[in-house]
Coordinates of C-alpha atoms in Angstrom, one line a residue:
M240 CA -7.2 -29.8 -20.7
K241 CA -3.7 -30.4 -22.2
I242 CA -0.5 -29.4 -20.4
A243 CA 0.1 -26.7 -23.1
D244 CA -3.3 -25.2 -22.4
V245 CA -2.6 -25.1 -18.6
K246 CA 0.7 -23.3 -19.2
A247 CA -0.9 -20.9 -21.7
N248 CA -3.7 -19.8 -19.4
A249 CA -2.0 -20.0 -16.0
F250 CA -1.6 -16.4 -14.7
A251 CA -3.8 -16.5 -11.6
M252 CA -6.0 -18.8 -9.5
P253 CA -8.4 -20.4 -10.0
L254 CA -7.3 -21.4 -13.5
T255 CA -10.8 -21.5 -15.1
S256 CA -12.1 -18.4 -13.4
P257 CA -9.3 -16.1 -12.2
A258 CA -10.0 -13.8 -9.3
F259 CA -8.6 -10.8 -11.3
P260 CA -7.9 -10.1 -15.0
L261 CA -4.6 -9.5 -16.7
G262 CA -3.3 -5.9 -16.4
P263 CA -2.3 -3.2 -16.9
Y264 CA -4.2 -1.8 -14.0
R265 CA -5.5 1.8 -14.2
F266 CA -7.0 3.7 -11.3
V267 CA -9.3 6.7 -11.9
D268 CA -10.2 9.3 -9.3
R269 CA -8.1 7.6 -6.7
E270 CA -8.5 9.6 -3.5
F271 CA -5.8 9.6 -0.7
L272 CA -5.7 10.8 2.9
V273 CA -2.1 10.4 4.0
I274 CA -1.1 11.3 7.5
T275 CA 2.6 11.3 8.2
Y276 CA 3.5 10.6 11.8
R277 CA 6.6 10.2 14.0
T278 CA 7.0 6.8 15.7
D279 CA 9.5 4.6 17.6
L280 CA 12.7 4.0 15.6
D281 CA 13.4 0.6 17.1
A282 CA 9.9 -0.5 16.3
L283 CA 10.4 0.5 12.6
R284 CA 13.7 -1.4 12.4
A285 CA 12.1 -4.5 13.8
V286 CA 9.6 -4.7 10.9
V287 CA 11.6 -3.3 7.9
P288 CA 13.5 -6.2 6.1
E289 CA 17.1 -5.8 5.0
P290 CA 18.5 -4.8 2.6
L291 CA 16.0 -1.9 3.0
Q292 CA 17.2 0.8 5.4
V293 CA 15.1 3.0 7.6
T294 CA 15.9 6.6 6.9
E295 CA 14.0 8.4 9.7
P296 CA 11.4 7.4 12.4
L297 CA 8.3 8.2 10.2
V298 CA 5.3 6.3 9.0
K299 CA 2.7 7.3 6.4
Y300 CA -0.7 6.1 7.4
E301 CA -3.0 6.0 4.3
F302 CA -6.7 5.8 3.6
I303 CA -7.4 5.4 -0.1
R304 CA -10.7 5.4 -2.0
M305 CA -10.6 3.6 -5.4
P306 CA -14.0 4.0 -7.1
D307 CA -12.8 3.0 -10.6
S308 CA -10.1 0.4 -10.8
T309 CA -9.4 -1.9 -13.8
G310 CA -10.6 -5.4 -13.0
F311 CA -10.8 -4.7 -9.3
G312 CA -13.9 -2.5 -9.1
D313 CA -14.8 -0.1 -6.4
Y314 CA -13.1 -0.4 -3.0
T315 CA -11.3 1.3 -0.1
E316 CA -7.9 0.5 1.4
S317 CA -6.0 1.5 4.5
G318 CA -2.5 0.8 5.8
Q319 CA 1.1 1.9 6.5
V320 CA 4.0 2.9 4.3
I321 CA 7.4 3.4 5.8
P322 CA 10.0 5.7 4.2
V323 CA 13.1 3.7 3.4
S324 CA 16.2 3.6 1.1
F325 CA 17.5 0.8 -1.1
E326 CA 21.0 1.2 -2.6
G327 CA 20.8 4.9 -2.1
Q328 CA 17.3 5.2 -3.7
H329 CA 14.6 6.7 -1.5
G330 CA 11.1 5.2 -1.5
G331 CA 8.5 3.6 0.6
Y332 CA 8.1 0.1 2.1
V333 CA 4.5 -1.1 2.2
H334 CA 4.2 -2.6 5.6
S335 CA 0.4 -3.2 6.0
M336 CA -2.7 -3.0 3.9
Y337 CA -6.4 -3.7 4.8
L338 CA -9.2 -3.6 2.2
N339 CA -12.7 -4.7 1.5
D340 CA -12.6 -6.3 -1.9
H341 CA -11.4 -9.8 -2.8
P342 CA -9.9 -9.3 -6.4
P343 CA -7.4 -6.7 -5.3
I344 CA -6.5 -8.7 -2.2
A345 CA -5.8 -11.8 -4.4
G346 CA -4.1 -9.8 -7.2
G347 CA -2.1 -7.6 -4.9
R348 CA -0.7 -10.6 -3.0
E349 CA -0.1 -12.9 -5.9
L350 CA 1.3 -10.4 -8.5
W351 CA 3.2 -7.8 -6.5
G352 CA 3.4 -9.2 -2.9
F353 CA 1.2 -6.5 -1.3
P354 CA 0.6 -7.3 2.4
K355 CA -3.2 -7.2 2.0
K356 CA -5.8 -8.5 4.4
L357 CA -9.6 -8.3 4.5
A358 CA -11.1 -5.6 6.7
S359 CA -13.5 -2.6 6.5
P360 CA -11.8 0.7 5.8
E361 CA -13.8 3.9 4.8
L362 CA -12.9 7.4 3.6
A363 CA -15.5 10.1 3.5
T364 CA -16.2 13.7 4.2
E365 CA -18.2 14.5 7.3
I366 CA -19.3 18.2 7.1
D367 CA -16.0 20.0 7.2
T368 CA -13.7 17.1 8.0
L369 CA -12.2 14.3 5.9
V370 CA -12.5 11.1 8.0
G371 CA -10.7 7.8 7.4
T372 CA -11.5 4.7 9.5
L373 CA -10.4 1.1 9.6
D374 CA -12.4 -1.6 11.3
Y375 CA -11.2 -5.2 11.6
G376 CA -14.5 -7.1 12.0
K377 CA -16.4 -4.9 14.4
V378 CA -13.3 -3.5 16.1
R379 CA -12.1 0.0 15.3
V380 CA -8.3 -0.1 14.9
A381 CA -7.6 3.3 13.2
K382 CA -9.1 6.7 12.7
G383 CA -7.6 9.7 10.9
T384 CA -9.2 13.1 10.5
M385 CA -8.1 16.2 8.5
G386 CA -9.6 19.6 7.9
F387 CA -11.3 19.5 4.5
K388 CA -9.2 21.4 1.8
H389 CA -7.8 24.0 4.2
R390 CA -4.8 24.9 2.0
L391 CA -3.5 23.9 -1.4
A392 CA -0.6 21.5 -1.2
D393 CA 2.6 21.7 -3.2
H394 CA 1.7 19.8 -6.4
Q395 CA 5.3 19.2 -7.5
A396 CA 6.1 17.7 -4.1
V397 CA 3.1 15.4 -4.4
L398 CA 4.0 14.3 -7.9
A399 CA 7.6 13.7 -6.8
S400 CA 6.3 11.4 -4.0
L401 CA 4.2 9.5 -6.4
A402 CA 7.2 9.1 -8.8
A403 CA 9.3 7.5 -6.0
P404 CA 9.6 3.7 -5.9
N405 CA 7.8 1.5 -3.5
F406 CA 9.0 -1.8 -2.1
L407 CA 7.2 -5.0 -1.1
L408 CA 8.2 -8.3 0.5
K409 CA 6.6 -11.0 -1.8
I410 CA 6.3 -14.4 -0.1
I411 CA 4.7 -17.4 -1.9
P412 CA 4.7 -20.7 0.1
H413 CA 5.6 -24.2 -1.2
V414 CA 3.1 -27.0 -0.7
D415 CA 4.9 -28.0 2.4
G416 CA 4.6 -24.5 3.9
S417 CA 8.2 -23.5 3.3
P418 CA 8.9 -20.4 1.2
R419 CA 8.9 -21.1 -2.6
I420 CA 9.3 -17.4 -3.4
C421 CA 10.7 -14.8 -1.0
E422 CA 11.7 -11.6 -2.9
L423 CA 12.0 -7.9 -2.5
V424 CA 9.9 -6.3 -5.2
R425 CA 10.1 -2.7 -6.5
Y426 CA 7.3 -1.0 -8.3
Y427 CA 6.3 2.4 -9.5
T428 CA 3.1 4.4 -10.3
T429 CA 3.1 5.7 -13.8
N430 CA 0.9 7.9 -16.1
V431 CA 0.0 10.1 -13.2
T432 CA -2.6 12.9 -13.5
L433 CA -2.9 14.9 -10.3
K434 CA -6.3 16.4 -10.1
G435 CA -6.0 18.3 -6.8
A436 CA -4.0 18.3 -3.6
W437 CA -4.6 19.9 -0.2
T438 CA -3.3 20.0 3.3
G439 CA -4.6 21.0 6.7
P440 CA -4.7 20.1 10.4
A441 CA -4.9 16.4 11.1
A442 CA -5.1 13.8 13.9
L443 CA -4.5 10.0 13.9
E444 CA -5.4 7.4 16.5
L445 CA -4.3 3.7 16.3
H446 CA -5.7 1.0 18.6
P447 CA -4.0 -2.3 19.5
H448 CA -5.3 -5.4 17.8
A449 CA -3.8 -8.9 17.7
L450 CA -4.5 -9.4 13.9
A451 CA -4.4 -5.9 12.7
P452 CA -1.3 -4.6 14.6
V453 CA -1.1 -1.1 13.2
A454 CA -0.6 0.3 16.7
D455 CA 2.7 -1.6 17.0
L456 CA 4.1 1.5 15.2
P457 CA 2.7 4.0 17.7
V458 CA 1.8 7.6 17.0
L459 CA 4.2 9.9 18.8
K460 CA 3.5 13.0 16.8
V461 CA 1.5 13.9 13.7
E462 CA 3.9 15.7 11.3
S463 CA 1.7 16.5 8.3
A464 CA -1.3 15.4 6.2
L465 CA -2.2 15.3 2.6
H466 CA -5.5 14.9 0.7
F467 CA -5.2 14.4 -3.0
V468 CA -7.0 12.9 -6.0
T469 CA -5.2 11.3 -8.9
D470 CA -5.5 9.0 -11.9
L471 CA -2.6 6.5 -12.2
T472 CA -1.4 3.2 -13.5
L473 CA 0.2 0.6 -11.2
D474 CA 3.4 -0.8 -12.7
L475 CA 3.8 -4.6 -12.2
G476 CA 7.3 -4.1 -10.8
T477 CA 10.6 -6.0 -10.8
V478 CA 12.5 -8.2 -8.3
V479 CA 15.5 -6.4 -6.7
Y480 CA 16.5 -9.0 -4.1
D481 CA 16.0 -12.8 -3.9
Y482 CA 16.1 -13.8 -0.2
L483 CA 16.3 -17.6 -1.0
A484 CA 19.3 -17.1 -3.3
D485 CA 20.7 -14.3 -1.0
R486 CA 21.5 -12.0 -3.9
A487 CA 20.5 -8.8 -5.5
E488 CA 18.6 -9.0 -8.8
G489 CA 18.5 -6.8 -11.9

């Protein structure tokens, strides 16, 4: 293979059989259970990287079913998103993500910088309750429950939350283990079709684990819960801060 061929075909690893295809990436019937809870402010500040700013001591714990995802297939995801601001713009910092499918783990980390790790999340309805769980190996680390479709949620508020930016810390190491890329990435969801949104009573429990430390942001009080189904496209995003150059981008 000639050098020009390598350069022309190099967008993911492995070169001859990439773990994921080129985008754009469309998600159909993506189902969310999002439980917003109050936590310790100092614990939040310890994990949110500058220049992002913590706006209030809240965390959004998410369980997401993705049955129809371009190039990624059918999988489930769970993790934490922290409300933040960047240069006066409010959005969410994706702090942790656990999922059960290799292509979106590889693509999410390599393209965007999503903090994805392999685990076993589930989201399903059990009689009258929507139940989300996260197991790391055989160990239960998170469980969220919500009354199934008790009340309609404010669709405009849900759409506004989906239109807000999200931020990621993308780290790609050099061959010697030092950071080759260390960037703050901003991305959006686009072409959103909201198919339904509901709210209801909810509960959330997080359990300590050395390698899935979701409980390091402890649940002090559940503030609200949302269950919604949507189609959307995941924007590839832009770099807004380069840590190695110590400067804002764009």
